Structure formats: structure tokens, C-alpha cells
Short mmCIF file of C-alpha atoms in Angstrom, two decimals:
data_model
loop_
_atom_site.label_atom_id
_atom_site.label_comp_id
_atom_site.label_asym_id
_atom_site.label_seq_id
_atom_site.Cartn_x
_atom_site.Cartn_y
_atom_site.Cartn_z
CA MET A 533 11.84 -9.66 -49.31
CA LYS A 534 9.78 -12.87 -49.30
CA ILE A 535 11.81 -14.18 -46.37
CA ILE A 536 11.22 -10.95 -44.42
CA ARG A 537 7.49 -11.13 -45.10
CA LEU A 538 7.41 -14.75 -43.99
CA ILE A 539 9.17 -13.83 -40.75
CA PHE A 540 6.75 -10.93 -40.19
CA PHE A 541 3.81 -13.23 -40.90
CA ILE A 542 4.98 -15.82 -38.36
CA VAL A 543 5.62 -13.09 -35.78
CA HIS A 544 2.19 -11.58 -36.44
CA ILE A 545 0.49 -14.94 -35.92
CA GLY A 546 2.45 -15.43 -32.70
CA ILE A 547 1.41 -11.99 -31.38
CA ALA A 548 -2.23 -12.75 -32.23
CA PHE A 549 -2.07 -15.95 -30.16
CA LEU A 550 -0.50 -14.07 -27.23
CA LEU A 551 -3.25 -11.45 -27.37
CA VAL A 552 -5.88 -14.19 -27.31
CA GLY A 553 -4.11 -15.48 -24.21
CA THR A 554 -4.90 -12.23 -22.38
CA ILE A 555 -8.61 -12.70 -23.12
CA LEU A 556 -8.45 -16.22 -21.69
CA ASN A 557 -7.83 -14.65 -18.28
CA ALA A 558 -11.61 -14.35 -18.13
CA TYR A 559 -11.79 -18.15 -17.94
CA ILE A 560 -8.50 -19.51 -16.58
CA PRO A 561 -7.46 -18.54 -13.01
CA PRO A 562 -3.83 -17.89 -11.99
CA LYS A 563 -3.72 -21.00 -9.80
CA THR A 564 -4.41 -23.07 -12.91
CA PHE A 565 -2.14 -21.26 -15.38
CA PRO A 566 -0.62 -17.96 -14.14
CA TRP A 567 1.30 -17.22 -17.34
CA LEU A 568 -1.81 -15.86 -19.04
CA ASN A 569 -2.06 -13.21 -16.34
CA LEU A 570 1.56 -12.35 -16.99
CA LEU A 571 0.66 -11.68 -20.63
CA SER A 572 -1.86 -9.02 -19.57
CA LEU A 573 1.04 -6.83 -18.37
CA GLY A 574 2.43 -6.74 -21.90
CA PHE A 575 -0.90 -6.13 -23.63
CA PRO A 576 -0.11 -2.53 -24.74
CA VAL A 577 3.19 -3.57 -26.34
CA LEU A 578 1.63 -6.63 -28.00
CA MET A 579 -1.25 -4.55 -29.35
CA ILE A 580 1.05 -1.87 -30.76
CA ALA A 581 3.14 -4.54 -32.50
CA TYR A 582 -0.05 -6.12 -33.88
CA VAL A 583 -1.25 -2.79 -35.30
CA VAL A 584 2.16 -1.95 -36.81
CA LEU A 585 2.34 -5.31 -38.57
CA THR A 586 -1.24 -4.94 -39.80
CA LEU A 587 -0.32 -1.56 -41.31
CA PHE A 588 2.67 -3.23 -42.94
CA TRP A 589 0.36 -5.71 -44.71
CA ILE A 590 -1.96 -2.89 -45.78
CA ILE A 591 0.94 -0.91 -47.27
CA SER A 592 2.20 -4.08 -48.94
CA TRP A 593 -1.26 -4.63 -50.50
CA LYS A 594 -1.55 -8.15 -49.10
CA LYS A 595 -4.95 -9.82 -48.73
CA ARG A 596 -3.92 -11.08 -45.30
CA ALA A 597 -4.26 -7.45 -44.11
CA PHE A 598 -8.05 -7.83 -44.15
CA VAL A 599 -7.84 -11.05 -42.14
CA PHE A 600 -5.70 -9.37 -39.50
CA LEU A 601 -7.98 -6.31 -39.50
CA LEU A 602 -11.05 -8.44 -38.89
CA PHE A 603 -9.29 -10.52 -36.26
CA GLY A 604 -8.12 -7.31 -34.58
CA LEU A 605 -11.76 -6.37 -33.87
CA LEU A 606 -11.66 -9.10 -31.23
CA PHE A 607 -9.44 -6.80 -29.18
CA PHE A 608 -11.56 -3.64 -29.41
CA LYS A 609 -12.95 -3.93 -25.88
CA PRO A 610 -9.58 -4.89 -24.36
CA VAL A 611 -8.03 -1.82 -26.03
CA ILE A 612 -10.58 0.67 -24.70
CA ARG A 613 -9.80 -0.51 -21.18
CA TRP A 614 -6.41 1.17 -21.71
CA ILE A 615 -7.18 3.97 -24.18
CA ASN A 616 -10.67 5.33 -24.68
CA TYR A 617 -12.70 8.26 -25.91
CA THR A 618 -16.32 8.90 -25.02
CA PRO A 619 -18.40 12.02 -25.83
CA GLN A 620 -19.01 14.42 -22.98
CA LYS A 621 -22.25 13.80 -21.08
CA ASN A 622 -24.04 17.06 -20.32
CA GLU A 623 -25.83 15.94 -17.19
CA THR A 624 -25.61 17.20 -13.64
CA PRO A 625 -23.75 14.68 -11.47
CA ASP A 626 -25.10 13.41 -8.16
CA LEU A 627 -21.77 12.13 -6.89
CA LYS A 628 -18.08 12.94 -7.29
CA ILE A 629 -15.39 10.45 -6.23
CA ILE A 630 -11.61 10.53 -5.97
CA SER A 631 -9.46 7.44 -5.56
CA LEU A 632 -5.76 7.80 -4.78
CA ASN A 633 -2.89 5.65 -3.62
CA ALA A 634 -1.16 8.28 -1.48
CA LYS A 635 2.13 6.35 -1.01
CA GLY A 636 2.13 7.15 2.68
CA GLY A 637 1.91 10.88 2.01
CA LEU A 638 5.62 10.93 1.10
CA TYR A 639 5.04 13.53 -1.62
CA GLY A 640 3.46 15.84 0.95
CA LYS A 641 0.27 15.40 2.95
CA GLU A 642 -0.49 19.09 2.51
CA ASN A 643 -0.38 18.71 -1.29
CA ILE A 644 -2.96 15.94 -1.12
CA GLU A 645 -5.20 18.01 1.16
CA SER A 646 -4.94 21.06 -1.11
CA PHE A 647 -5.77 19.02 -4.21
CA VAL A 648 -8.76 17.25 -2.67
CA ASN A 649 -10.19 20.45 -1.21
CA ALA A 650 -9.94 22.14 -4.62
CA GLN A 651 -11.76 19.21 -6.24
CA ASN A 652 -14.54 19.22 -3.63
CA PRO A 653 -15.45 15.51 -3.90
CA ASP A 654 -18.30 13.78 -2.08
CA VAL A 655 -16.29 10.65 -1.28
CA ILE A 656 -12.57 9.94 -1.39
CA PHE A 657 -10.90 6.53 -1.30
CA LEU A 658 -7.32 6.48 -0.04
CA GLN A 659 -4.87 3.59 -0.21
CA GLU A 660 -1.45 3.59 1.44
CA TYR A 661 -2.51 6.80 3.14
CA GLY A 662 -0.07 6.53 6.04
CA ALA A 663 -1.61 5.52 9.34
CA ASN A 664 0.44 8.10 11.25
CA LYS A 665 -0.96 10.97 9.18
CA LYS A 666 -4.19 12.80 9.91
CA TYR A 667 -5.78 14.31 6.80
CA HIS A 668 -8.09 17.30 6.93
CA PHE A 669 -10.48 17.70 4.01
CA ASN A 670 -13.21 20.34 3.81
CA LYS A 671 -16.67 18.95 4.66
CA LEU A 672 -15.33 15.38 4.62
CA LYS A 673 -15.35 13.09 7.64
CA ASP A 674 -13.24 9.96 7.74
CA ARG A 675 -13.82 6.52 9.09
CA PRO A 676 -10.43 5.03 10.01
CA GLU A 677 -10.27 1.57 8.53
CA SER A 678 -6.75 0.18 8.71
CA HIS A 679 -3.12 1.11 8.38
CA ILE A 680 -3.42 1.08 4.58
CA ILE A 681 -6.90 2.19 3.44
CA THR A 682 -9.44 4.75 4.58
CA ILE A 683 -12.48 6.54 3.22
CA PHE A 684 -13.81 10.09 3.64
CA SER A 685 -17.42 11.09 2.99
CA LYS A 686 -19.61 14.18 3.04
CA TYR A 687 -22.53 11.92 3.82
CA ARG A 688 -23.48 9.81 6.82
CA ILE A 689 -21.61 6.54 7.17
CA VAL A 690 -24.15 3.93 8.23
CA GLU A 691 -21.95 0.89 8.67
CA GLN A 692 -18.46 -0.32 7.93
CA LYS A 693 -16.85 -3.74 7.73
CA GLN A 694 -13.39 -5.09 7.00
CA LEU A 695 -13.29 -7.58 4.14
CA ILE A 696 -9.54 -8.24 4.00
CA GLU A 697 -6.90 -7.22 6.49
CA SER A 698 -3.17 -7.77 6.34
CA ASP A 699 -1.34 -10.23 8.52
CA TYR A 700 1.91 -8.34 7.69
CA GLU A 701 3.73 -11.60 6.95
CA TYR A 702 2.02 -13.30 4.04
CA ASN A 703 -0.88 -11.05 3.13
CA ASN A 704 -0.47 -7.28 2.66
CA ALA A 705 -3.87 -6.68 1.06
CA TYR A 706 -6.75 -4.66 2.49
CA ALA A 707 -10.39 -4.17 1.55
CA SER A 708 -13.42 -2.76 3.31
CA GLN A 709 -17.07 -2.06 2.66
CA THR A 710 -18.66 1.20 3.80
CA ASP A 711 -22.41 1.74 3.55
CA ILE A 712 -23.20 5.44 3.10
CA GLU A 713 -26.60 7.14 3.07
CA ILE A 714 -26.91 9.68 0.25
CA LYS A 715 -30.14 11.63 -0.16
CA GLY A 716 -32.17 9.03 1.67
CA LYS A 717 -30.71 6.00 -0.12
CA ILE A 718 -27.87 3.72 0.95
CA TYR A 719 -24.94 2.85 -1.31
CA ARG A 720 -22.09 0.43 -0.67
CA PHE A 721 -18.55 1.74 -1.24
CA ILE A 722 -15.81 -0.89 -1.41
CA ASN A 723 -12.23 0.29 -1.03
CA VAL A 724 -9.64 -2.16 -2.38
CA TYR A 725 -5.89 -2.55 -2.12
CA LEU A 726 -4.88 -5.94 -3.48
CA GLN A 727 -1.56 -7.58 -2.65
CA PRO A 728 1.30 -5.32 -3.88
CA PHE A 729 4.25 -6.67 -5.85
CA LYS A 730 6.72 -4.62 -3.79
CA PHE A 731 8.99 -3.74 -6.68
CA GLN A 732 11.71 -1.12 -6.53
CA LYS A 733 12.94 0.62 -9.69
CA ASN A 734 16.35 -1.02 -9.53
CA MET A 735 14.66 -4.42 -9.46
CA VAL A 736 13.04 -3.98 -12.87
CA LYS A 737 15.49 -1.67 -14.64
CA LEU A 738 17.70 -3.56 -17.08
CA ASN A 739 21.32 -2.33 -17.35
CA GLY A 740 22.55 -4.12 -20.48
CA ASN A 741 24.43 -6.87 -18.68
CA SER A 742 22.89 -10.05 -20.07
CA GLU A 743 23.47 -12.22 -17.01
CA GLU A 744 22.27 -9.61 -14.52
CA ASP A 745 19.28 -8.71 -16.70
CA GLU A 746 18.32 -12.36 -17.05
CA GLN A 747 18.42 -12.79 -13.28
CA LYS A 748 16.32 -9.64 -12.80
CA VAL A 749 13.67 -10.98 -15.17
CA LYS A 750 13.60 -14.29 -13.27
CA ASP A 751 13.30 -12.46 -9.94
CA VAL A 752 10.42 -10.34 -11.28
CA VAL A 753 8.53 -13.41 -12.48
CA LYS A 754 9.12 -15.10 -9.10
CA ARG A 755 7.31 -12.17 -7.46
CA LEU A 756 4.54 -11.86 -10.03
CA ILE A 757 3.31 -15.45 -10.13
CA PRO A 758 2.71 -15.93 -6.36
CA THR A 759 1.05 -12.50 -6.18
CA PHE A 760 -1.36 -13.37 -8.98
CA LYS A 761 -2.38 -16.47 -7.03
CA MET A 762 -2.86 -14.42 -3.86
CA HIS A 763 -5.09 -12.01 -5.76
CA GLN A 764 -7.29 -14.92 -6.80
CA GLU A 765 -7.86 -15.74 -3.12
CA GLN A 766 -8.35 -12.11 -2.07
CA ILE A 767 -11.03 -11.54 -4.70
CA ILE A 768 -13.34 -14.07 -3.01
CA ALA A 769 -14.19 -11.95 0.06
CA ILE A 770 -14.69 -8.82 -2.04
CA ARG A 771 -16.91 -10.64 -4.54
CA LYS A 772 -19.06 -11.89 -1.67
CA SER A 773 -19.61 -8.31 -0.48
CA ILE A 774 -20.62 -7.25 -3.99
CA ASP A 775 -22.84 -10.24 -4.72
CA GLU A 776 -24.67 -10.11 -1.39
CA SER A 777 -25.02 -6.32 -1.25
CA PRO A 778 -28.61 -5.13 -0.85
CA TYR A 779 -27.43 -1.74 -2.12
CA PRO A 780 -25.93 -0.39 -5.35
CA VAL A 781 -22.14 -0.70 -5.27
CA ILE A 782 -19.18 1.51 -6.08
CA LEU A 783 -15.90 -0.37 -6.13
CA ALA A 784 -12.64 1.59 -6.27
CA GLY A 785 -9.01 1.44 -5.34
CA ASP A 786 -5.58 0.15 -6.27
CA PHE A 787 -6.04 -3.34 -7.70
CA ASN A 788 -2.33 -3.85 -8.42
CA SER A 789 -3.63 -5.47 -11.61
CA VAL A 790 -3.90 -4.24 -15.19
CA PRO A 791 -6.89 -4.43 -17.56
CA ASN A 792 -7.47 -7.81 -19.24
CA SER A 793 -6.01 -9.59 -16.21
CA TYR A 794 -7.84 -12.26 -14.22
CA GLU A 795 -8.42 -9.67 -11.48
CA TYR A 796 -10.00 -7.21 -13.92
CA TYR A 797 -12.37 -9.79 -15.38
CA HIS A 798 -13.51 -11.27 -12.06
CA LEU A 799 -13.30 -8.67 -9.28
CA PRO A 800 -15.72 -6.10 -10.78
CA GLU A 801 -17.88 -8.63 -12.67
CA GLY A 802 -21.37 -7.18 -13.18
CA LEU A 803 -20.17 -3.60 -12.57
CA GLN A 804 -19.39 -0.82 -15.03
CA ASP A 805 -15.85 0.42 -15.59
CA ALA A 806 -16.21 4.20 -15.27
CA PHE A 807 -13.23 4.72 -17.59
CA VAL A 808 -14.77 2.57 -20.34
CA GLU A 809 -18.14 4.30 -19.94
CA ALA A 810 -16.97 7.90 -19.61
CA GLY A 811 -13.19 8.15 -19.94
CA LYS A 812 -11.02 10.01 -22.43
CA GLY A 813 -7.41 9.36 -23.38
CA SER A 814 -5.17 6.95 -21.49
CA GLY A 815 -6.23 5.17 -18.34
CA THR A 816 -2.62 4.82 -17.15
CA SER A 817 -2.53 5.77 -13.47
CA PHE A 818 0.83 4.51 -12.18
CA HIS A 819 3.64 6.75 -13.43
CA ASP A 820 6.75 5.59 -11.60
CA TYR A 821 7.89 3.44 -14.54
CA LYS A 822 8.09 4.54 -18.18
CA PHE A 823 5.48 2.00 -19.21
CA PRO A 824 1.67 2.24 -19.50
CA ILE A 825 0.29 0.76 -16.27
CA ARG A 826 -3.35 1.16 -15.29
CA ILE A 827 -3.98 -0.31 -11.84
CA ASP A 828 -6.34 2.26 -10.24
CA TYR A 829 -10.05 1.88 -10.98
CA ILE A 830 -13.57 3.01 -10.19
CA PHE A 831 -16.49 0.68 -10.98
CA SER A 832 -20.21 1.10 -10.31
CA SER A 833 -23.48 -0.82 -10.38
CA PRO A 834 -25.64 -0.37 -13.51
CA SER A 835 -27.97 1.96 -11.59
CA ILE A 836 -25.07 4.38 -10.96
CA LYS A 837 -24.28 5.97 -14.33
CA PRO A 838 -20.70 7.22 -14.91
CA LEU A 839 -20.72 10.74 -16.38
CA SER A 840 -17.00 11.52 -16.39
CA TYR A 841 -13.68 9.88 -15.61
CA LYS A 842 -10.30 11.55 -15.41
CA VAL A 843 -6.77 10.50 -14.55
CA ASP A 844 -5.38 13.82 -13.32
CA ARG A 845 -1.81 14.05 -14.63
CA SER A 846 -1.47 17.71 -13.68
CA VAL A 847 -0.36 16.82 -10.15
CA ARG A 848 2.26 14.53 -8.60
CA LEU A 849 0.81 13.59 -5.23
CA SER A 850 2.38 10.12 -5.18
CA ASP A 851 3.63 7.52 -7.64
CA HIS A 852 -0.03 7.19 -8.68
CA PHE A 853 -2.11 9.84 -10.43
CA PRO A 854 -5.44 10.55 -8.72
CA VAL A 855 -8.50 9.12 -10.44
CA ILE A 856 -11.64 11.28 -10.47
CA ALA A 857 -15.13 10.23 -11.57
CA THR A 858 -18.64 11.67 -11.43
CA PHE A 859 -21.90 9.72 -11.44
CA LYS A 860 -25.64 10.11 -11.91
CA PHE A 861 -28.04 8.03 -9.84
CA GLU A 862 -30.67 6.30 -11.95
CA LYS A 863 -34.17 6.65 -10.54
#
């Protein structure tokens, strides 16, 4: 039994160091050391293993349990970026937003239209909407932006600008800023679709053949690392739009990045994560793989208070669940 406990102790220490590595993404960019960003993808599994081992020490009545419990508090904020619970805010919202990666409307453009019309949002962000498809939403007017992203608004669009646009060869990312006048005040809405990894299910599904599985893992890593580095570059133009904005900002879209990644720490810096402020349950938004993946977000300036945040799992409009949030404007 002592040998088993020693093995568990060593494993527990190792997991703790790996979890600390995910926090270091706030300081170390992918171009310097991309492996830390890779760790962020496994954060849920690492955290579950950490908790299970901590419970083992508690049940075993070992003093080290208290050390691991105290050390585990370091990961409270990283955890609530994945799983959270906040009390309901009984305030009347001023703004309702939907963000959805529509996967080219392959699950049915009409289904998306029906869902959005039933939700009656003020603004909708679409990514991968399908440039050949024309959406019709009640009371919402669009401003065509690119072949990948677009935005619809009930309110007057004052100005729009492309921040990132694909060259179809190296860069497949898109981002735009749209200034919208709402009740006499202008707000900046930034729609983001960072570089995709372009994975197919068969590329990541292991089949039990050690040689083939090993090659698949290597191929996955070969795609992940360069994409992390591209994200670092793509963030620069978006950050400039946020930092230089004379208006309060709402940033939303498909970041193709999980919480606790370099992208999460740096892209929305200074903004509030609506899920952390007002979310309940799991923030997982990508459902095509049987693994918790949160890559769709809505962030806001401090003067735009999140009242609610929901990942709507009742519908299958694409391989992403729609993300819905409501906000209150601070006076």
C-alpha cells in the first residue's frame, strides 16, 4: 500500500505542475513555448484527476490532503471558466446577444432562422455562416462582412471595419468591428473567428492500433502548435481595436481556443467573461467530440453588465451550440 501511495503522490505532484503550466499561458506566448498552450486543452481532465487524488488523501486521512486542498484553491478561477454557477440576476436586460458558429448552415438554414426568431435577440454574431446563404431574421438587418463572419442588428449600424481577413492559403481567420448605436449611445461589437485547426473526427479518433494512434497524436500536435502561433499574431489587430475603442466593447465569436489558453488570457484582457459573471453549468459549446471543449465566448466592457449566459443544448444547429447572453448598460 505504501508503494501505491508513493506512486499516487508523485502523480499528484506531476498533475499539480501541469495545472500550473496552464496558468503560465498568461505570461508565456506560444511563439516562446507553445506546449503550455497545449496543456490548456487537457485542463478538465487534469483537474478531475487532481480532485480525485485529493479525495483519496482525504479518505486516507493523510495530512497532505490539506496541502493539496489549499493548493487547489489556485485553480478556482480557471475552473469556473469551464463550470460555473451564479445566482439569477433579477434585472431587466437592455441587450440580448446570440453568437453561433453555423457551420455553413449544413444543419439547415431554416432551423437557424427559426431558432433566432424565437429568441428575439438584439444582435447576432455568426461565424462560418455560409456566404452563399441569405438569412432572414425578424427585425434584424445584416451587414455582410466576409465569407466567414457576419453580424445582424436591430439597431443602426454606424460603421464597420475588417480587422482580419483570410488569404485562403495561410490565414483562415476573420475578425471585424461594428459600431452600433443603441438608445443614443454607440457600442463596438467585435466578431471573431480565429484560425481553425481543421480537424476531422477520423483524425483525432484513436482505434487501438498503437502505431497508427501514435502517428495520429503526432499529426494532431503538428497542427496545433503552428495554429497557436498564428493565433498570437491574429490577436494583435483585435487587441488594437479593443484598446483604441472610444466606445464600450462587446467581443464575441469562435476563438478556436479553450479557457486558460494564451488566447483566453490575452484576447479579452480588460473585458468581462459573461459566462464567469452570469453563467450556470458547463460552458462547453463545441459538441462534435465527446470531450468538454469551450471555444465560443461573449465578453463585455465593465460598463456592460452580464445578466445571464446560456449555452443552449436543446438545439443542434451546427457542431457548436448557440451561446446566448443578456446585458444591462451601466449609467
